[in-house]
DNA sequence: CCGGACTGCACC
DNA sequence: GTTCGGT
DNA sequence: ACCGAACGTGCAGTCCGG
């Protein structure tokens, strides 16, 4: 069926102005200028960074903070490439060992006590090979080869003699493995380490015990349950600082200072540990206990809940062995970032490998090398695939322990009511790139709507749910969807899973609204009668229908089923606008049309063959996205002055993590920034103090360096003040800013001015309002 | 009891 | 959402 | 090609002072 749209009445779908999109987005990153200690700037290549925006005035004072690196900021680098620091050793700090030790473990002290074989205490870099033992060393050499790693040869990961079958897993055993994982950046090695640990867990679990493995797995990926259940810790950096202060008897201020220096609360916890240690030996922590306590923290809410949470954390910290890294990982788990270079994807592979290896052992290790290698790979693929269809360890782990890899598929299937992993898209720099990749294949281009992903399910019981891109249950946010969708469900359509984009719409003009409008909607307990900004659903895929998964059907088929089983509800539910045109000109024209209609660009998808199946696990990125700002020299770019900097965290400790950029207002002879920060206030109020608030960068710079920055869009911001008053009371900020290059040839007063920014904002806004309205074709379906 | 500050969670 | 660095 | 880690804002829950 023709997808083409024809004009129709109300349809304007296009949206609106884009104007604003989200808040100033995040900035991207930047790069920092150099690292600290190095006397020599190694420089590197490009850096990048991002921009935020900023404020006004020209006055900038720089704060003296860390002079160390700051020195640099300037010019030097400038002239040369911006530097990225890469050296890895960029270590942070001063003396501290700060940031994560990268390649080799620097681990320090804390670990020393451990009986690890290799243990050497000092900071000496340790070669990895010495760090652990290969248990079955057959090859003469002790070195771990990639081939061995790829096969997940097991490695000795026990500490303190390990634990016995049926006993609870010591938490120290887990954190010991975390430490080993953190000490390397080699993926194969990480996989092997984790596999070895999980295999131990499996072998030492009693028959029928699925909790041990399940809890260990959850702690490894730092979660408590599937995301759609919505259980959250409700604790973060600040509460943790209080807890650390409380448990060590140190002052909150001291903790904060350490954090700034070291960039990682986990390390702060470990380093501050001794001051107040009680003498009696606490009972050692177990994986199960830690998991239970974390869950407890997550479940406490309401009055005085923060104190209760802090108490639990304090209790956990007190139970950590002083010589271990337990405290570090307890804290990082609570912060939600383990930062050991291990995340879900790697865990899935390790889990699959551990299961396969345990099956092999049960069978008497009969598989030869080749067979084993092949079973490992196949196992990983099966687990990945099954997990992507039913992303719940609560289901998958018991099933694996029960029926092994072979039984998994039958046991765990896509089922409405439980979100599946979404297909993702990869950026494309030119239309030519799209053609290259899809050469000779049939493909389609669809509008890339600017809203939020909405995976809509209808279960057998008739219940509707909406899940986000990250599998969170958003049902409470969209009563409007529940009101409209039933009208779109044709007779005979019982159960289904739709993949859609939910976009804000103005129901009187039928125009699509910018993402920013959607993001400002209420999120919880929304009642239809209170809704001011309505949502329109644009369906682009159908993953399940009437009891049958469609994941292994071609996109053409799925799309046809979608059109056949659903009907359009004007302004409420539509199918994504598509064009199957395949020439550069057609694509180019459709891209422009999409932008005019208020979309971000296009999504390009293969139509036939198994390459068009909905299998997020096969290739994490299967679709292509084409946006104007990706195209060379096409997006809106700005030349802005760097006026402020924010200290980076984690890996970026000791370097700037973000920058505040300003545009230049010649009339006022001052820099008007995108951000209204302190400075802005200061000016208004005279030079009062600076501590107002959050928008304040950690450091101010002399306005001198100019960077060219590219943005996807402009948005209105309550914080930043660039071009404030020219378009609206709010200032304008950039969406998805990224550093393009240094403009050595420009001075602060050559920077982009507020009127230019205001003009661009108007232009983008107009683009959508203007034209004819696009319409929604009803008979399309 | 109210409103602001502060923090965490969710998304692009 | 974008980008980078490491494998 | 993949994975993990940096990066930012707006709503909502809790705390806290008036
Ligand atoms: N027609 C479409 N097909 C697929 N995704 C779309 C479409 N329109 C909008 N999107 C959104 O675009 C997102 C992918 O783009 P990005 O997040 O930039 O990689 C998806 O998560 C969807 O929410």
Coordinates of C-alpha atoms (C1' of nucleotides) and ligand atoms in Angstrom, one line a residue, chain A residues 425 446-449 452-453 469 501 540 576 603 605 623 625 630, chain B residues 12, chain C residues 1-2, ligand 1:
Chain A
X425 CA 20.0 3.2 15.2
X446 CA 10.7 6.9 7.6
X447 CA 10.3 10.2 9.4
X448 CA 12.3 10.3 12.6
X449 CA 9.9 11.8 15.0
X452 CA 10.1 9.5 23.2
X453 CA 10.1 5.8 22.4
X469 CA 13.4 2.8 25.4
X501 CA 7.3 7.2 19.0
X540 CA 6.7 2.2 13.1
X576 CA 5.2 6.7 10.7
X603 CA 15.4 6.5 9.9
X605 CA 15.7 0.4 7.4
X623 CA 18.9 0.8 11.6
X625 CA 19.5 7.5 11.2
X630 CA 25.3 14.8 10.9
Chain B
dC12 C1' 16.5 13.2 24.8
Chain C
dG1 C1' 20.8 11.8 22.9
dT2 C1' 26.8 12.3 21.1
Ligands
LIG1 N1 10.4 6.0 12.4 C1 11.1 5.7 13.4 N2 11.7 4.5 13.5 C2 12.5 4.2 14.6 N3 12.8 5.0 15.6 C3 12.2 6.2 15.5 C4 11.4 6.6 14.5 N4 11.0 7.9 14.7 C5 11.5 8.3 15.9 N5 12.3 7.3 16.4 C6 13.1 7.4 17.6 O1 14.4 7.5 17.3 C7 15.2 6.8 18.3 C8 16.5 6.4 17.7 O2 17.3 7.5 17.4 P1 18.6 7.9 18.3 O3 18.1 7.7 19.7 O4 19.0 9.2 17.8 O5 19.6 6.8 18.1 C9 14.3 5.6 18.7 O6 14.6 5.2 20.0 C10 12.9 6.2 18.5 O7 12.5 6.6 19.8

